[in-house]
Amino acid sequence: MIDFRAAVEARDPDALEATLADNVLFRSPVAFKPYPGKAITAAILRGVLRVFEDFRYVRELSGEGGRDHALVFEARIGGVAVEGCDFLHLDERGLIDEFTVMVRPLSAAQALAAAMADQFEQIQREAAVG
């Protein structure tokens, strides 16, 4: 868990990708269907690193057994303040196999959706290479 948080805070996409299981399932706050697989999840997370400004985790919660974690964050997209939470589940090897993101308020979700839509062609190219 510390590796993931450290990778995000360092804005290190390679270290971030190394924390993901091959079969990770990513649930976006702005897309209806989940994204299965490491390549697309890593590409989405690289896109997020590009659009979030002043990103910081403000709280970390862990469940019994150490396999469930919630990381509360704050960031900006342009002039819009974003509050959110990354919900992570780790597999038996300690890699992230479920990743769900929630954001608030509605204006933040709308700003995120627009910013990520602008990134999506690049995300698809990166996922195809990955």
Coordinates of C-alpha atoms in Angstrom, one line a residue:
M1 CA 0.0 0.0 0.0
I2 CA 2.8 2.4 0.9
D3 CA 4.3 1.7 -2.6
F4 CA 1.1 2.9 -4.4
R5 CA 0.8 6.1 -2.3
A6 CA 4.5 6.9 -2.7
A7 CA 4.3 6.3 -6.5
V8 CA 1.3 8.7 -6.8
E9 CA 2.9 11.3 -4.6
A10 CA 6.1 11.1 -6.6
R11 CA 4.1 11.2 -9.8
D12 CA 6.0 8.2 -11.0
P13 CA 3.9 6.4 -13.6
D14 CA 6.3 3.4 -13.8
A15 CA 6.2 2.8 -10.1
L16 CA 2.5 3.3 -10.1
E17 CA 2.0 0.6 -12.8
A18 CA 4.2 -1.8 -10.8
T19 CA 1.6 -1.8 -8.0
L20 CA -1.2 -3.1 -10.3
A21 CA -2.1 -6.8 -10.8
D22 CA -2.4 -7.9 -14.4
N23 CA -6.1 -8.6 -13.8
V24 CA -6.9 -5.2 -12.1
L25 CA -10.4 -3.9 -12.5
F26 CA -10.6 -0.1 -12.6
R27 CA -13.9 1.7 -11.8
S28 CA -13.9 5.3 -12.9
P29 CA -16.1 8.0 -11.3
V30 CA -17.1 9.2 -14.7
A31 CA -17.6 6.0 -16.8
F32 CA -20.4 3.5 -16.5
K33 CA -18.5 0.3 -17.3
P34 CA -15.3 -0.7 -15.5
Y35 CA -12.0 -1.0 -17.3
P36 CA -10.4 -4.5 -17.0
G37 CA -6.6 -5.0 -17.2
K38 CA -3.3 -3.5 -16.2
A39 CA -2.5 -1.8 -19.5
I40 CA -5.7 0.3 -19.7
T41 CA -5.7 1.0 -15.9
A42 CA -2.0 2.2 -16.0
A43 CA -2.8 4.4 -19.1
I44 CA -5.8 6.0 -17.3
L45 CA -3.7 6.7 -14.2
R46 CA -1.1 8.3 -16.3
G47 CA -3.8 10.5 -17.8
V48 CA -5.0 11.4 -14.3
L49 CA -1.5 12.4 -13.3
R50 CA -1.6 14.8 -16.3
V51 CA -4.9 16.4 -15.4
F52 CA -4.8 16.7 -11.6
E53 CA -3.0 19.7 -10.2
D54 CA -1.9 20.1 -6.6
F55 CA -2.8 16.5 -5.8
R56 CA -2.4 15.3 -2.3
Y57 CA -3.6 12.5 -0.1
V58 CA -5.1 13.8 3.2
R59 CA -6.2 10.6 4.9
E60 CA -5.6 6.8 4.6
L61 CA -7.8 4.2 6.0
S62 CA -7.1 0.4 6.1
G63 CA -9.4 -2.5 6.7
E64 CA -8.8 -5.6 8.8
G65 CA -6.3 -7.9 7.1
G66 CA -4.5 -5.1 5.3
R67 CA -6.1 -5.9 1.9
D68 CA -8.6 -3.0 1.7
H69 CA -7.6 0.6 1.7
A70 CA -9.2 4.0 1.2
L71 CA -7.0 7.0 0.3
V72 CA -8.8 10.4 0.6
F73 CA -7.4 13.0 -1.7
E74 CA -7.7 16.7 -2.7
A75 CA -6.7 18.2 -6.0
R76 CA -7.6 20.8 -8.6
I77 CA -8.5 20.6 -12.3
G78 CA -8.1 24.2 -13.6
G79 CA -10.0 26.3 -11.1
V80 CA -12.2 23.4 -9.9
A81 CA -11.5 21.9 -6.4
V82 CA -11.8 18.1 -6.3
E83 CA -12.3 15.9 -3.3
G84 CA -12.2 12.2 -3.8
C85 CA -11.2 8.7 -2.6
D86 CA -9.3 5.8 -4.1
F87 CA -10.7 2.5 -2.8
L88 CA -8.2 -0.2 -3.3
H89 CA -8.2 -4.0 -2.8
L90 CA -5.0 -6.0 -2.8
D91 CA -4.6 -9.5 -4.0
E92 CA -2.6 -12.2 -2.1
R93 CA 0.6 -10.8 -3.6
G94 CA -0.1 -7.3 -2.4
L95 CA -0.9 -5.9 -5.9
I96 CA -4.0 -3.8 -6.6
D97 CA -6.7 -6.0 -8.2
E98 CA -9.7 -3.7 -7.6
F99 CA -9.4 0.1 -7.9
T100 CA -12.5 2.3 -7.5
V101 CA -12.4 6.1 -7.6
M102 CA -15.1 8.5 -6.4
V103 CA -15.1 12.3 -6.6
R104 CA -17.2 15.1 -5.4
P105 CA -18.7 17.7 -5.9
L106 CA -20.6 17.4 -9.2
S107 CA -18.6 20.2 -10.7
A108 CA -15.4 18.2 -10.0
A109 CA -16.8 15.1 -11.6
Q110 CA -17.8 17.2 -14.7
A111 CA -14.4 18.8 -14.8
L112 CA -12.7 15.4 -14.5
A113 CA -14.9 13.9 -17.2
A114 CA -14.1 16.7 -19.6
A115 CA -10.4 16.6 -18.8
M116 CA -10.2 12.8 -19.2
A117 CA -12.2 12.9 -22.5
D118 CA -9.4 15.2 -23.8
Q119 CA -6.8 12.6 -22.7
F120 CA -8.6 9.5 -24.0
E121 CA -7.0 9.2 -27.5
Q122 CA -3.6 9.3 -25.8
I123 CA -4.8 6.8 -23.1
Q124 CA -6.0 4.4 -25.8
R125 CA -2.6 4.6 -27.6
E126 CA -0.7 4.1 -24.4
A127 CA -2.8 1.1 -23.4
A128 CA -2.3 -0.5 -26.8
V129 CA 1.5 -0.2 -26.4
G130 CA 1.4 -1.4 -22.8

